[in-house]
PDB file of C-alpha atoms and ligand atoms in Angstrom:
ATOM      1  CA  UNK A   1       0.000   0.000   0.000  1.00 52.00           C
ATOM      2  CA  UNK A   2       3.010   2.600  -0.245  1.00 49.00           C
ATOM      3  CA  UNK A   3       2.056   5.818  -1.779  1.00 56.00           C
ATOM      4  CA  UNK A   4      -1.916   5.374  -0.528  1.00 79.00           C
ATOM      5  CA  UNK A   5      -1.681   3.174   2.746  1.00 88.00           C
ATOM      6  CA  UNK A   6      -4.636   4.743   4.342  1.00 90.00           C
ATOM      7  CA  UNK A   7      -3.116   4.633   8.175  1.00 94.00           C
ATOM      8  CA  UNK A   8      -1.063   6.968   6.972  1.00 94.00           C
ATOM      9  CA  UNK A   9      -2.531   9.910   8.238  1.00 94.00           C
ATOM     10  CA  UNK A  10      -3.393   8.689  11.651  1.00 95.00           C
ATOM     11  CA  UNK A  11       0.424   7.531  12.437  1.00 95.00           C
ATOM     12  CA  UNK A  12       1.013   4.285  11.035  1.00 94.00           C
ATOM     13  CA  UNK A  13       3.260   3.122   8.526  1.00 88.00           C
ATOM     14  CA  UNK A  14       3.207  -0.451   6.650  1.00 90.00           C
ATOM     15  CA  UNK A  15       1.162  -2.019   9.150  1.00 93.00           C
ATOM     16  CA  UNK A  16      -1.743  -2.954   7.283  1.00 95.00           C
ATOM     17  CA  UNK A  17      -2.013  -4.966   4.544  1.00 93.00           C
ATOM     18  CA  UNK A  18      -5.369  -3.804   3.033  1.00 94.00           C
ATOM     19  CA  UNK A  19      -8.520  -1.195   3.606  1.00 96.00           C
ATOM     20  CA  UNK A  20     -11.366  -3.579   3.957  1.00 97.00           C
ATOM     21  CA  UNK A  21     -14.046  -1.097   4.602  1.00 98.00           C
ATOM     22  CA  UNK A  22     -13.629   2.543   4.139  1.00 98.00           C
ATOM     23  CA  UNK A  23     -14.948   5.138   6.667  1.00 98.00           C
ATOM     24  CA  UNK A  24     -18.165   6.395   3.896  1.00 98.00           C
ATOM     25  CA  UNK A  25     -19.582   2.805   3.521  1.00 98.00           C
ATOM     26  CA  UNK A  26     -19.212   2.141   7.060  1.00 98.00           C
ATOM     27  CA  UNK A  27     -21.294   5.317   7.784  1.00 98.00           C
ATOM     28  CA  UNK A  28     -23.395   4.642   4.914  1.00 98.00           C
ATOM     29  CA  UNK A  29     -24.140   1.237   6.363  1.00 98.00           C
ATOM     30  CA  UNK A  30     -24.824   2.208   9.977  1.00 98.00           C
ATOM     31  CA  UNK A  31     -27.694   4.362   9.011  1.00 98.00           C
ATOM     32  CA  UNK A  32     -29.116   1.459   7.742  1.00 98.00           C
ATOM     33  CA  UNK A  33     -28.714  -0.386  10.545  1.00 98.00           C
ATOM     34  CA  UNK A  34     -29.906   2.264  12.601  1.00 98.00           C
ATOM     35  CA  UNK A  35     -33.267   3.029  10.703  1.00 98.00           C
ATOM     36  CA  UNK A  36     -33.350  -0.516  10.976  1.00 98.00           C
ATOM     37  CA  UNK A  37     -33.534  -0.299  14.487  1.00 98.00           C
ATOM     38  CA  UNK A  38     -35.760   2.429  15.279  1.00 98.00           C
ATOM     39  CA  UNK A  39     -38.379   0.491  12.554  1.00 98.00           C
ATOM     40  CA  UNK A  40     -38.815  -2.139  14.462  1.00 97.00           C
ATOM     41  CA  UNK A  41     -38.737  -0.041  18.065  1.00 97.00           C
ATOM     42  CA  UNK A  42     -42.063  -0.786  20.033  1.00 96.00           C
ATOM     43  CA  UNK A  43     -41.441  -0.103  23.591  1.00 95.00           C
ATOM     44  CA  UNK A  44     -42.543   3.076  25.306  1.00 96.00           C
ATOM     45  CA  UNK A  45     -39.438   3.795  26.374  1.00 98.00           C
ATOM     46  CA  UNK A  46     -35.768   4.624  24.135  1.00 98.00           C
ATOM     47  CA  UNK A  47     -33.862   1.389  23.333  1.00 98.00           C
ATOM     48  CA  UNK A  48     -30.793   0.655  26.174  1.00 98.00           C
ATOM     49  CA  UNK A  49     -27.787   0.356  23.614  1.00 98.00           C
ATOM     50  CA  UNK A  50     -25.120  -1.766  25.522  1.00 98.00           C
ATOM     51  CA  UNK A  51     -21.930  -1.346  24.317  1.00 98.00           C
ATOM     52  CA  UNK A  52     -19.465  -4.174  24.834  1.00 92.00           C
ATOM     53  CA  UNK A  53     -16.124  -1.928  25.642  1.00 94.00           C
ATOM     54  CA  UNK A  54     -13.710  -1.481  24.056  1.00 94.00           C
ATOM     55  CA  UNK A  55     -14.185  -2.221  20.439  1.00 95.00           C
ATOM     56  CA  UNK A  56     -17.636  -1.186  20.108  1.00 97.00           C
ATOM     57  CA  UNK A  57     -16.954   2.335  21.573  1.00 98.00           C
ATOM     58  CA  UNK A  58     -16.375   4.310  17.834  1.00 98.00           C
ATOM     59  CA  UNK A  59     -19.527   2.116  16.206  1.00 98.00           C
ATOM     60  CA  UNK A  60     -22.075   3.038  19.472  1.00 98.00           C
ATOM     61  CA  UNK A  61     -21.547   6.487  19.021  1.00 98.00           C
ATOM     62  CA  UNK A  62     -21.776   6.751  15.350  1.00 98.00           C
ATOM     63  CA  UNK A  63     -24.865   4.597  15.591  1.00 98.00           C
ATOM     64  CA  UNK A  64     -26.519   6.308  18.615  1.00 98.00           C
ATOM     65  CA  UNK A  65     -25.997   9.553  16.431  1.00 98.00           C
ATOM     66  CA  UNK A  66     -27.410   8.057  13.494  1.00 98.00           C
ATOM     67  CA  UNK A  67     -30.332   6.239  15.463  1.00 98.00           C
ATOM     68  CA  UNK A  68     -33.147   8.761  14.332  1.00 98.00           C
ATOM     69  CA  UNK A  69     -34.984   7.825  17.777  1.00 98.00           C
ATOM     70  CA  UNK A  70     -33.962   8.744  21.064  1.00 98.00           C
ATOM     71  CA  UNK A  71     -31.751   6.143  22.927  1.00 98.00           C
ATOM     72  CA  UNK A  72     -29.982   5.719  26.065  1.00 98.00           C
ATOM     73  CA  UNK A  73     -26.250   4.470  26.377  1.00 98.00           C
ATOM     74  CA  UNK A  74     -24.946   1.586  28.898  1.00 98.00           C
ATOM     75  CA  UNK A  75     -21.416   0.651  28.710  1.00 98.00           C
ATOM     76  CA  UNK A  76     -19.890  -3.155  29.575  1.00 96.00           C
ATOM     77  CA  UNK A  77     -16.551  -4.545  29.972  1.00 94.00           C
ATOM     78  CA  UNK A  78     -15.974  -8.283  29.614  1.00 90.00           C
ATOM     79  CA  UNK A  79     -12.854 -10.230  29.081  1.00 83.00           C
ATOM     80  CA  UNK A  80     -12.921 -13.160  27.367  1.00 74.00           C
ATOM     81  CA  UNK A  81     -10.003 -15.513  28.438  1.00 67.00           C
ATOM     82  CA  UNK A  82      -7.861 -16.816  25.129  1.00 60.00           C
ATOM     83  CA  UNK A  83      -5.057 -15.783  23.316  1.00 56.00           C
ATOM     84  CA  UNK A  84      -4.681 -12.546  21.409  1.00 55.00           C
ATOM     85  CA  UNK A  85      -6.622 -12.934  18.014  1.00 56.00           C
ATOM     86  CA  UNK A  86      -9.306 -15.487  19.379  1.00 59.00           C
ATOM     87  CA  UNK A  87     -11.678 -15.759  22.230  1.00 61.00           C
ATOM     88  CA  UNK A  88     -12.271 -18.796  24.474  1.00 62.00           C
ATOM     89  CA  UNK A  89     -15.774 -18.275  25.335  1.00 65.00           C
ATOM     90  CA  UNK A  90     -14.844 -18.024  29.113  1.00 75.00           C
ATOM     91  CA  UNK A  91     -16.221 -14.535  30.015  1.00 86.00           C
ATOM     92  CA  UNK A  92     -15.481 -11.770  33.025  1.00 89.00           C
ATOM     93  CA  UNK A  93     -17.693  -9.216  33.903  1.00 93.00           C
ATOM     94  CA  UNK A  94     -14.660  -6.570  34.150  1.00 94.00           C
ATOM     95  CA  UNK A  95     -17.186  -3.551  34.248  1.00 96.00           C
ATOM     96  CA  UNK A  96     -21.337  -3.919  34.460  1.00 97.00           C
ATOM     97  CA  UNK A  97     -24.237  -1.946  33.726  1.00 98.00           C
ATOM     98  CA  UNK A  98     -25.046   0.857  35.306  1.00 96.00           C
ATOM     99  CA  UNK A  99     -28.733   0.577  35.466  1.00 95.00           C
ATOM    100  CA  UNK A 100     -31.679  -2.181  35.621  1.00 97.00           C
ATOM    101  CA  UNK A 101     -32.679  -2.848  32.012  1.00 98.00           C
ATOM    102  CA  UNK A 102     -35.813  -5.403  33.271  1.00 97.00           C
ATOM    103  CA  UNK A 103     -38.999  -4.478  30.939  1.00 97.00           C
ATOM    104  CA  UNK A 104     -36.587  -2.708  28.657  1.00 98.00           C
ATOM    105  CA  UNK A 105     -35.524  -3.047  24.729  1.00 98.00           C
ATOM    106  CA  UNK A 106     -31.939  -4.001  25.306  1.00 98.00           C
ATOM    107  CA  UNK A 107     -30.023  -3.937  21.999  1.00 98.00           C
ATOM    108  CA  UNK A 108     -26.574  -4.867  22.197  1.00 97.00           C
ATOM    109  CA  UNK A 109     -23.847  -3.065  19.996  1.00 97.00           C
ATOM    110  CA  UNK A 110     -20.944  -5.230  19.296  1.00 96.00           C
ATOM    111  CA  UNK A 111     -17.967  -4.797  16.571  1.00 96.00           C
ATOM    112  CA  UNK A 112     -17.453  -8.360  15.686  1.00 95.00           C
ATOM    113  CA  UNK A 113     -18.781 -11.779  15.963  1.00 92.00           C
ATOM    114  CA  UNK A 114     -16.002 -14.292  15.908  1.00 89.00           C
ATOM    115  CA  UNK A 115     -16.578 -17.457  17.188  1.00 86.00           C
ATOM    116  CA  UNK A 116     -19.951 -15.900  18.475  1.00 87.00           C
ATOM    117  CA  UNK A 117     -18.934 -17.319  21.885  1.00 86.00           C
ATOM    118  CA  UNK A 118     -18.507 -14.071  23.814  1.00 86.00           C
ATOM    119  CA  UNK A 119     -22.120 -12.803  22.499  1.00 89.00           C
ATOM    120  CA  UNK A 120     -23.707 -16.295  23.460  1.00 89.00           C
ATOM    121  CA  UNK A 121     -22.570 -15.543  27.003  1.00 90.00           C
ATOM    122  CA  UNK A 122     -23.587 -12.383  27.272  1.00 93.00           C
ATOM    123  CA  UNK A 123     -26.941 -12.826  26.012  1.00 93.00           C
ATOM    124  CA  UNK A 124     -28.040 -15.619  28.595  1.00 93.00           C
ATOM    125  CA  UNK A 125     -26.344 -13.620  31.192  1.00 95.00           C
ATOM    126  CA  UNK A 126     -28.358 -10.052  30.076  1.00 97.00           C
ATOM    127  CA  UNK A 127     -31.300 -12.215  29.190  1.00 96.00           C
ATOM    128  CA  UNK A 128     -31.552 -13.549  33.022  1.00 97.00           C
ATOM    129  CA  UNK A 129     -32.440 -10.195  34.230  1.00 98.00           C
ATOM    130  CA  UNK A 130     -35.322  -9.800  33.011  1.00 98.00           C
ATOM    131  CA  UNK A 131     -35.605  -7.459  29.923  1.00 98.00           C
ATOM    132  CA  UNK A 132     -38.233  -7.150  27.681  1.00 98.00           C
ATOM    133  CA  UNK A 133     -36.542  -7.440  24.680  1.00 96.00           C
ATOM    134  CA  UNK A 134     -32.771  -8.066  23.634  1.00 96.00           C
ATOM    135  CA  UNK A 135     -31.809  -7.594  19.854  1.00 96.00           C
ATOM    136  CA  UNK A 136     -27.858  -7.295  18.600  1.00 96.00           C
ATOM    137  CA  UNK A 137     -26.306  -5.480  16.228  1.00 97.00           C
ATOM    138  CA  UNK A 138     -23.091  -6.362  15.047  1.00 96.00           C
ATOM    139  CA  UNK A 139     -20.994  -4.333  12.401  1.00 98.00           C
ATOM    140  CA  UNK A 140     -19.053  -7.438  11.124  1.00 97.00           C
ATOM    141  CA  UNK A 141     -19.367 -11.137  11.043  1.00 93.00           C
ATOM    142  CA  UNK A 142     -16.862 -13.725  10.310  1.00 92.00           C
ATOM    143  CA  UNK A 143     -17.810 -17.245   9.036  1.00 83.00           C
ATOM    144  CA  UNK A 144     -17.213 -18.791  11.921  1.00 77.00           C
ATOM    145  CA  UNK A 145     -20.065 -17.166  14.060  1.00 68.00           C
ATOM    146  CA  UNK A 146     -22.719 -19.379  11.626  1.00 68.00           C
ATOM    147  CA  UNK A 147     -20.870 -22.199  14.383  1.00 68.00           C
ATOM    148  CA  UNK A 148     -23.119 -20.492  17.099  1.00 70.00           C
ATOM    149  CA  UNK A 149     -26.826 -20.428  17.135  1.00 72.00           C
ATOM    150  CA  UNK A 150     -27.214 -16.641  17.950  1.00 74.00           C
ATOM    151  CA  UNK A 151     -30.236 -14.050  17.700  1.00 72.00           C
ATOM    152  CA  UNK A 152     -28.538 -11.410  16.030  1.00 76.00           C
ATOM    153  CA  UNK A 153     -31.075  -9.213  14.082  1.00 89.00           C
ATOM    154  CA  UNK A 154     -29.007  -6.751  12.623  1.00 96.00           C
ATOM    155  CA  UNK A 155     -25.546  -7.422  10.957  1.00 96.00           C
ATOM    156  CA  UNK A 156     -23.326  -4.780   9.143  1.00 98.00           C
ATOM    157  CA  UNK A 157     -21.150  -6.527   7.325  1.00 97.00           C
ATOM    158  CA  UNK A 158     -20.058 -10.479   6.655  1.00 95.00           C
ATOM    159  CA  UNK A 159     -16.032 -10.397   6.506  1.00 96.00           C
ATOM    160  CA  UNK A 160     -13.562 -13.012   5.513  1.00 93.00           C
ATOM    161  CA  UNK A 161     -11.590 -15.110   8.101  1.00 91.00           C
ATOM    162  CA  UNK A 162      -8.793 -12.588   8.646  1.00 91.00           C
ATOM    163  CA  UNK A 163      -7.477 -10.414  11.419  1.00 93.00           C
ATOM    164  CA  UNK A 164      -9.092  -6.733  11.020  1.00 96.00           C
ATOM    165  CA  UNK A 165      -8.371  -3.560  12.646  1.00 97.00           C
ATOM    166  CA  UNK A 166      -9.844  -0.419  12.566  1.00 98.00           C
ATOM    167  CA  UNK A 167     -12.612   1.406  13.689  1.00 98.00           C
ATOM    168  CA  UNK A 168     -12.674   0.497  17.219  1.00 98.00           C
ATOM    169  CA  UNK A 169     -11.139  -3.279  16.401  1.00 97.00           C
ATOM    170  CA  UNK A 170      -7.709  -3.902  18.135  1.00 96.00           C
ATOM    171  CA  UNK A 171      -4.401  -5.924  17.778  1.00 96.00           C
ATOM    172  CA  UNK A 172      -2.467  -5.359  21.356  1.00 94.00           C
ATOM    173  CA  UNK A 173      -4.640  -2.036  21.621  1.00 95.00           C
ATOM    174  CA  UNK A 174      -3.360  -0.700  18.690  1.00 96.00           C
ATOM    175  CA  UNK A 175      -5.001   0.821  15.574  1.00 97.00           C
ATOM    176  CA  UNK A 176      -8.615   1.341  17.564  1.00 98.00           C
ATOM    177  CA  UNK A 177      -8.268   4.906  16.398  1.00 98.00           C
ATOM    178  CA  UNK A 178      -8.312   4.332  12.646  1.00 98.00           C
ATOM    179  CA  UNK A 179     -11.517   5.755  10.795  1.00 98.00           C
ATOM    180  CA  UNK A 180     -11.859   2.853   8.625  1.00 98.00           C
ATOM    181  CA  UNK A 181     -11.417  -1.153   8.941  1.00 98.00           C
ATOM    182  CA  UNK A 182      -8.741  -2.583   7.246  1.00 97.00           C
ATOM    183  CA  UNK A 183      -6.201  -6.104   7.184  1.00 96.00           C
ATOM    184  CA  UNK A 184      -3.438  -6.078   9.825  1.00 93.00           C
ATOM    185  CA  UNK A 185      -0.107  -7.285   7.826  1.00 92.00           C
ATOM    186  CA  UNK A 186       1.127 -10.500   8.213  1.00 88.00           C
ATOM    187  CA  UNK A 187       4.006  -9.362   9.016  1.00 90.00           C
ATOM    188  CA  UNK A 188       2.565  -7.608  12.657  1.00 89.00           C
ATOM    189  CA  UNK A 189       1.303 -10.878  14.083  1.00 82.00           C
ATOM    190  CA  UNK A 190       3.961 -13.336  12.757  1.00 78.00           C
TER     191      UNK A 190
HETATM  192  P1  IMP B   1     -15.767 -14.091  19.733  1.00 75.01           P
HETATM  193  O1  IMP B   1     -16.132 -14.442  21.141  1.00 75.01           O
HETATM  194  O2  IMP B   1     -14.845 -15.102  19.113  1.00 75.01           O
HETATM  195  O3  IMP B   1     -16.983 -13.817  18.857  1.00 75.01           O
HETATM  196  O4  IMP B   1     -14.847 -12.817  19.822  1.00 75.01           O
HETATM  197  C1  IMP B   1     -15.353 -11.537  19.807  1.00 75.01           C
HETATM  198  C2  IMP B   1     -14.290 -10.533  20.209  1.00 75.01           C
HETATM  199  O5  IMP B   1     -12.987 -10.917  19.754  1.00 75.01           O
HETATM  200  C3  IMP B   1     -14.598  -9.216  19.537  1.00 75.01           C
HETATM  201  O6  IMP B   1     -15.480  -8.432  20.323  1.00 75.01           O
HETATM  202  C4  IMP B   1     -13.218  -8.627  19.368  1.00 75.01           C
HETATM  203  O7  IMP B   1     -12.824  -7.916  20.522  1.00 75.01           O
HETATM  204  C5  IMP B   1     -12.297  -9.818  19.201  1.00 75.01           C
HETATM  205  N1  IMP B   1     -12.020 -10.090  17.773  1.00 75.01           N
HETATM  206  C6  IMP B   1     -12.483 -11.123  17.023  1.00 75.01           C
HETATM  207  N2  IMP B   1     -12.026 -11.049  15.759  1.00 75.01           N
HETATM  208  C7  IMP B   1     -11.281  -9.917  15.697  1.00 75.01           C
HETATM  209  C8  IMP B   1     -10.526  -9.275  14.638  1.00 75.01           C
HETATM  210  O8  IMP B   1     -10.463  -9.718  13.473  1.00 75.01           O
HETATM  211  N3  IMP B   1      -9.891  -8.126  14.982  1.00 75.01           N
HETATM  212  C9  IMP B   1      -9.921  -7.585  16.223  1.00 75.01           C
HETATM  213  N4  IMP B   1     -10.605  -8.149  17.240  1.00 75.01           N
HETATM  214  C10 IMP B   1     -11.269  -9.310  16.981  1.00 75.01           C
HETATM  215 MG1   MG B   2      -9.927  -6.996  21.265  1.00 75.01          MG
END
């Protein structure tokens, strides 16, 4: 990518390999998931988007801005035990909601579905307090997550098997900040 590597700007130099999704269809795409969304809101009171921290962080606020219905933000820390590009399913509560969500639309705001297994915990464990509805939205999907039976309603985009970073997506905390999602090199995680 020399000459037009899009990290460029923000810092980085030869780390990715590719731009998978630029920053105008990711915002193109969110509005669509958020009118989405708001479509198919029927509770008297704003959806509770639960963001699952850290990743999720730059996709909940474009959506909640894009949302054209009011909503009301709750923010969630898990760790899932496993090595650093894959999950285990084994899941912390590191930080927890803030408020009760029972009798409310819960729709959880995640960046990825992997394996699917950290979502599949968290659903039974939001799911046992009593809301009235949960829905997910996820911005990408790997192949894998077909593995998992899951109830996710609203999906951005399906991905290949490969290591993205980018808009909120992380390897070793680095490259969250980028405005677009894009390949990590080979060359970073060999
Ligand atoms: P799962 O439990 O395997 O679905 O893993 C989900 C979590 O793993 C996501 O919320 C991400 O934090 C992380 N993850 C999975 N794939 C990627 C990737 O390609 N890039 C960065 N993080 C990823
Ligand atoms: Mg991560």
């Amino acid at each position: 990518m020399e000459g037009t590597d899009p990290a460029a700007p923000h810092g980085y130099g030869g780390e990715l390999s590719a731009l998978l999704i630029d920053a105008p269809t990711l915002a193109a795409k969110i509005g669509q998931l958020a009118a989405a969304v708001a479509a198919d809101h029927d509770n008297e009171r704003p959806p509770l988007l639960v963001c699952v921290l850290k990743g999720a962080v730059l996709f909940m606020t474009d959506f909640a801005r894009a949302l054209p219905i009011p909503s009301e933000m709750e923010f969630m820390a898990v760790s899932s035990y496993g090595s650093a590009t894959s999950s285990s399913g084994v899941v912390r509560i590191l930080k927890d909601l803030d408020s009760d969500i029972s009798g409310r639309r819960v729709v959880i705001v995640e960046d990825i579905i992997d394996s699917g297994l950290t979502l599949s915990w968290l659903l039974k464990n939001l799911e046992s307090r009593g809301p009235a509805q949960i829905d997910v939205v996820a911005l990408l999907r790997k192949p894998e997550a077909v593995k998992v039976p899951l109830q996710v309603g609203y999906i951005g985009f399906d991905i290949p098997t490969e290591f993205v970073v980018g808009y909120g997506l992380d390897y070793a905390e680095r490259y969250r900040d980028l405005p677009f999602v894009g390949l990590l090199a080979e060359h970073m995680y060999r």
